[in-house]
Short mmCIF file of C-alpha atoms in Angstrom, two decimals:
data_model
loop_
_atom_site.label_atom_id
_atom_site.label_comp_id
_atom_site.label_asym_id
_atom_site.label_seq_id
_atom_site.Cartn_x
_atom_site.Cartn_y
_atom_site.Cartn_z
CA MET A 1 -1.64 5.49 5.79
CA ALA A 2 -3.94 7.46 8.06
CA GLU A 3 -6.49 8.15 5.32
CA PRO A 4 -8.50 5.54 3.39
CA ILE A 5 -7.29 4.23 0.05
CA PRO A 6 -10.02 4.36 -2.62
CA ILE A 7 -9.95 1.59 -5.21
CA ILE A 8 -12.11 2.44 -8.21
CA GLY A 9 -13.18 -0.79 -9.87
CA GLY A 10 -12.61 -2.60 -6.61
CA THR A 11 -15.26 -5.18 -7.47
CA GLY A 12 -13.06 -6.57 -10.27
CA ALA A 13 -10.33 -9.17 -9.83
CA LEU A 14 -7.35 -6.80 -9.64
CA GLY A 15 -9.07 -4.22 -7.46
CA TYR A 16 -10.44 -6.85 -5.12
CA GLY A 17 -7.03 -8.51 -4.79
CA LEU A 18 -5.38 -5.17 -4.10
CA ALA A 19 -7.99 -4.43 -1.46
CA VAL A 20 -7.45 -7.80 0.23
CA ARG A 21 -3.69 -7.30 0.49
CA LEU A 22 -3.93 -3.73 1.75
CA LEU A 23 -6.56 -4.68 4.31
CA ARG A 24 -4.28 -7.44 5.57
CA ALA A 25 -1.62 -4.75 5.96
CA GLY A 26 -3.98 -2.84 8.24
CA GLN A 27 -5.07 -0.16 5.78
CA SER A 28 -8.54 1.36 5.42
CA ILE A 29 -10.09 0.75 2.01
CA VAL A 30 -13.00 2.30 0.13
CA VAL A 31 -14.25 0.09 -2.69
CA GLY A 32 -15.72 1.97 -5.65
CA SER A 33 -18.12 0.65 -8.27
CA ARG A 34 -20.55 2.09 -10.82
CA LYS A 35 -23.29 0.42 -8.80
CA PRO A 36 -23.40 1.19 -5.06
CA MET A 37 -24.97 -2.20 -4.32
CA ARG A 38 -22.05 -4.01 -5.95
CA ALA A 39 -19.60 -1.89 -3.99
CA ALA A 40 -21.40 -2.67 -0.75
CA GLU A 41 -21.45 -6.38 -1.56
CA ALA A 42 -17.72 -6.37 -2.32
CA ALA A 43 -17.06 -4.56 0.96
CA GLU A 44 -19.04 -7.22 2.83
CA ASN A 45 -17.05 -9.99 1.15
CA LEU A 46 -13.77 -8.25 1.99
CA ALA A 47 -14.82 -7.81 5.61
CA ALA A 48 -15.57 -11.52 5.77
CA ALA A 49 -12.21 -12.40 4.16
CA VAL A 50 -10.17 -10.12 6.42
CA PRO A 51 -11.52 -10.13 9.99
CA GLY A 52 -11.48 -6.69 11.55
CA ALA A 53 -11.08 -4.98 8.17
CA ASP A 54 -11.91 -1.29 7.87
CA VAL A 55 -13.66 -1.31 4.48
CA GLU A 56 -16.55 0.56 2.91
CA GLY A 57 -18.29 0.28 -0.47
CA LEU A 58 -19.45 3.38 -2.35
CA GLU A 59 -20.32 4.58 -5.83
CA ASN A 60 -17.16 5.47 -7.77
CA ALA A 61 -17.40 9.25 -7.50
CA GLU A 62 -18.07 9.14 -3.77
CA ALA A 63 -15.25 6.66 -3.23
CA ALA A 64 -12.76 8.80 -5.18
CA LYS A 65 -13.23 11.69 -2.76
CA ARG A 66 -12.19 9.69 0.27
CA GLY A 67 -8.39 9.59 -0.01
CA PRO A 68 -5.34 11.35 -1.48
CA ILE A 69 -4.16 8.34 -3.50
CA VAL A 70 -6.81 6.75 -5.73
CA PHE A 71 -6.27 3.46 -7.56
CA LEU A 72 -8.05 2.95 -10.89
CA THR A 73 -8.36 -0.78 -11.58
CA VAL A 74 -11.07 -0.94 -14.25
CA PRO A 75 -10.71 -2.75 -17.60
CA PHE A 76 -9.54 -0.62 -20.51
CA ARG A 77 -12.97 -0.60 -22.10
CA ALA A 78 -14.31 1.15 -18.99
CA GLN A 79 -11.43 3.55 -18.41
CA SER A 80 -12.67 6.48 -20.49
CA GLU A 81 -16.25 6.38 -19.19
CA THR A 82 -15.08 5.99 -15.59
CA LEU A 83 -12.69 8.94 -15.80
CA THR A 84 -15.38 11.07 -17.43
CA ASN A 85 -17.67 10.31 -14.50
CA LEU A 86 -14.91 11.12 -12.01
CA LYS A 87 -14.13 14.59 -13.33
CA GLY A 88 -16.27 16.23 -10.69
CA ALA A 89 -14.93 14.02 -7.91
CA LEU A 90 -11.15 14.01 -8.34
CA GLU A 91 -9.48 17.10 -6.88
CA GLU A 92 -6.25 19.00 -7.29
CA GLY A 93 -3.43 17.38 -5.34
CA GLN A 94 -4.73 13.83 -5.57
CA LEU A 95 -2.67 11.04 -7.12
CA LEU A 96 -4.49 8.76 -9.56
CA VAL A 97 -2.75 5.40 -9.91
CA ASP A 98 -3.77 4.01 -13.28
CA CYS A 99 -3.54 0.22 -13.50
CA THR A 100 -5.26 -0.01 -16.88
CA VAL A 101 -3.91 -2.12 -19.72
CA PRO A 102 -5.16 -1.68 -23.31
CA LEU A 103 -5.63 -5.39 -23.95
CA ALA A 104 -7.13 -6.42 -27.27
CA ALA A 105 -9.79 -8.24 -25.26
CA ALA A 106 -11.47 -4.83 -24.93
CA VAL A 107 -12.39 -5.09 -28.62
CA SER A 108 -13.10 -8.84 -28.65
CA GLY A 109 -9.47 -9.69 -29.42
CA LYS A 110 -6.96 -11.80 -27.53
CA ALA A 111 -5.77 -10.89 -24.04
CA THR A 112 -2.25 -11.74 -25.19
CA ARG A 113 -2.23 -8.66 -27.41
CA THR A 114 -2.58 -4.94 -26.84
CA ILE A 115 -4.22 -2.28 -28.96
CA GLY A 116 -2.81 1.11 -29.86
CA VAL A 117 -3.77 4.13 -27.79
CA TRP A 118 -3.57 7.51 -29.49
CA GLN A 119 -1.89 9.13 -26.48
CA GLY A 120 0.73 6.36 -26.33
CA SER A 121 -0.56 4.39 -23.35
CA ALA A 122 -3.60 3.97 -21.15
CA ALA A 123 -1.83 5.96 -18.44
CA GLN A 124 -1.19 8.86 -20.79
CA GLN A 125 -4.84 8.75 -21.83
CA ALA A 126 -5.76 8.92 -18.15
CA LYS A 127 -3.49 11.94 -17.71
CA GLU A 128 -5.25 13.67 -20.61
CA MET A 129 -8.66 12.97 -19.08
CA ALA A 130 -7.88 13.67 -15.42
CA PRO A 131 -8.83 17.08 -14.00
CA GLU A 132 -6.13 19.72 -13.80
CA GLY A 133 -3.96 19.30 -10.75
CA VAL A 134 -4.51 15.53 -10.50
CA THR A 135 -1.27 13.62 -11.04
CA VAL A 136 -1.35 10.26 -12.82
CA ILE A 137 1.02 7.45 -11.86
CA SER A 138 1.14 4.11 -13.69
CA ALA A 139 1.60 0.87 -11.70
CA LEU A 140 0.48 -2.70 -10.94
CA HIS A 141 0.48 -4.09 -14.48
CA THR A 142 2.51 -7.25 -13.91
CA VAL A 143 1.00 -8.65 -10.71
CA SER A 144 -1.47 -11.43 -11.39
CA ALA A 145 -4.92 -10.62 -10.05
CA PRO A 146 -5.54 -14.22 -8.83
CA THR A 147 -2.19 -14.18 -7.05
CA LEU A 148 -2.90 -10.81 -5.46
CA GLY A 149 -6.30 -12.00 -4.27
CA GLY A 150 -4.99 -15.32 -2.97
CA ASP A 151 -3.25 -16.38 0.21
CA GLY A 152 0.16 -17.21 -1.24
CA GLN A 153 3.38 -15.34 -0.53
CA LEU A 154 4.23 -12.65 -3.07
CA ASP A 155 7.78 -12.12 -4.33
CA GLU A 156 7.85 -9.73 -7.27
CA ASP A 157 8.44 -6.19 -8.42
CA VAL A 158 5.94 -3.52 -9.41
CA LEU A 159 7.13 -1.09 -12.09
CA VAL A 160 6.04 2.46 -11.32
CA CYS A 161 5.96 5.19 -13.98
CA GLY A 162 5.49 8.87 -13.28
CA ASP A 163 6.98 12.27 -13.97
CA ARG A 164 8.01 13.19 -10.41
CA ARG A 165 10.01 11.01 -8.05
CA ALA A 166 8.19 12.39 -5.01
CA ASP A 167 4.85 11.24 -6.43
CA LYS A 168 6.22 7.82 -7.35
CA LYS A 169 7.57 7.45 -3.83
CA ARG A 170 4.14 8.08 -2.34
CA VAL A 171 2.66 5.34 -4.51
CA ALA A 172 5.64 3.05 -3.86
CA ASP A 173 5.07 3.45 -0.12
CA VAL A 174 1.52 2.15 -0.54
CA ILE A 175 2.55 -0.74 -2.78
CA GLU A 176 5.28 -1.82 -0.37
CA LEU A 177 2.78 -2.05 2.46
CA ILE A 178 1.97 -5.35 0.78
CA ASP A 179 4.38 -8.03 1.95
CA GLY A 180 6.40 -9.41 -0.94
CA LEU A 181 5.98 -6.50 -3.35
CA ARG A 182 8.85 -4.15 -4.20
CA ALA A 183 8.25 -0.98 -6.18
CA GLY A 184 10.73 -0.05 -8.89
CA ASP A 185 11.21 3.26 -10.67
CA ALA A 186 10.43 2.58 -14.35
CA GLY A 187 10.85 6.18 -15.47
CA PRO A 188 8.49 8.93 -16.61
CA LEU A 189 4.81 8.37 -17.36
CA GLU A 190 5.56 7.92 -21.05
CA SER A 191 7.39 4.68 -20.13
CA ALA A 192 3.97 3.19 -19.40
CA ARG A 193 3.72 2.47 -23.14
CA ILE A 194 6.50 -0.07 -22.58
CA VAL A 195 5.30 -1.43 -19.24
CA GLU A 196 1.61 -1.92 -20.04
CA PRO A 197 2.21 -4.52 -22.80
CA LEU A 198 4.08 -6.67 -20.27
CA THR A 199 0.65 -7.67 -19.00
CA ALA A 200 -0.19 -9.26 -22.33
CA LEU A 201 3.22 -10.94 -22.41
CA LEU A 202 2.70 -12.42 -18.94
CA ILE A 203 -0.83 -13.57 -19.78
CA GLY A 204 0.63 -15.55 -22.67
CA ILE A 205 3.46 -16.98 -20.55
CA ASN A 206 1.13 -17.90 -17.71
CA GLY A 207 -1.29 -19.52 -20.11
CA ARG A 208 1.43 -21.75 -21.53
CA TYR A 209 2.91 -22.64 -18.15
CA LYS A 210 -0.41 -22.80 -16.26
CA ALA A 211 1.10 -20.39 -13.74
CA HIS A 212 0.72 -16.91 -12.28
CA ALA A 213 4.26 -15.64 -12.78
CA GLY A 214 5.26 -12.03 -12.21
CA ILE A 215 8.41 -9.98 -12.77
CA ARG A 216 11.54 -9.59 -10.66
CA ILE A 217 14.27 -7.10 -11.59
CA THR A 218 17.66 -8.38 -10.46
CA GLY A 219 20.82 -6.51 -9.55
CA LEU A 220 19.16 -3.43 -8.05
CA PRO A 221 20.71 -1.69 -5.02
CA ASP A 222 18.84 -1.80 -1.73
CA GLN A 223 18.05 1.91 -1.82
CA ALA A 224 15.42 3.11 -4.30
CA PRO A 225 16.21 6.24 -6.37
CA TRP A 226 13.44 8.20 -4.65
CA ALA A 227 14.71 7.44 -1.12
#
């Protein structure tokens, strides 16, 4: 992509791992955080981890203005506040890729469980909160943050939910810049209510097996439905 990819919550494990992989793929990244100093520190660490990386750290609202596809990688407990603070920054025509999972850990419960969201899913809540004209896509719920941020080879699928194939394709194109990740069409945004709990399922499986397993959908044709 010619334009930078903002990652809101890029100082967390998932956002940082996503940034690492995209930087290795030669992409420009803008790390967003509530605190500009934390964003700058994360950018410095990323630059050290990926020599020659084009990365910048900014406060969330400033970061969100920098690219057409914005990734939201904050914990569920921070989703609502973050989106409220981004209302003046996100603009019509942008895609907001919501990676949030409503884990029970947000309310001091277990990470192997999810909590109910009135709108149906965290992604649908994001859609309700996003400014008019901003399209929400749901993705990156089943890729382990430690695996994403590590050096190992990836070999798994990313389930992408959204209401328009053209929008899902744009997000899929970014995801598939990362070697070893394949984007799959998981249906409309409302399907996120099915996909998001897979995170809790995988946390439980990985805890029992002491692993960082992901998901692979078998039997799919080579050509994606949005091609």
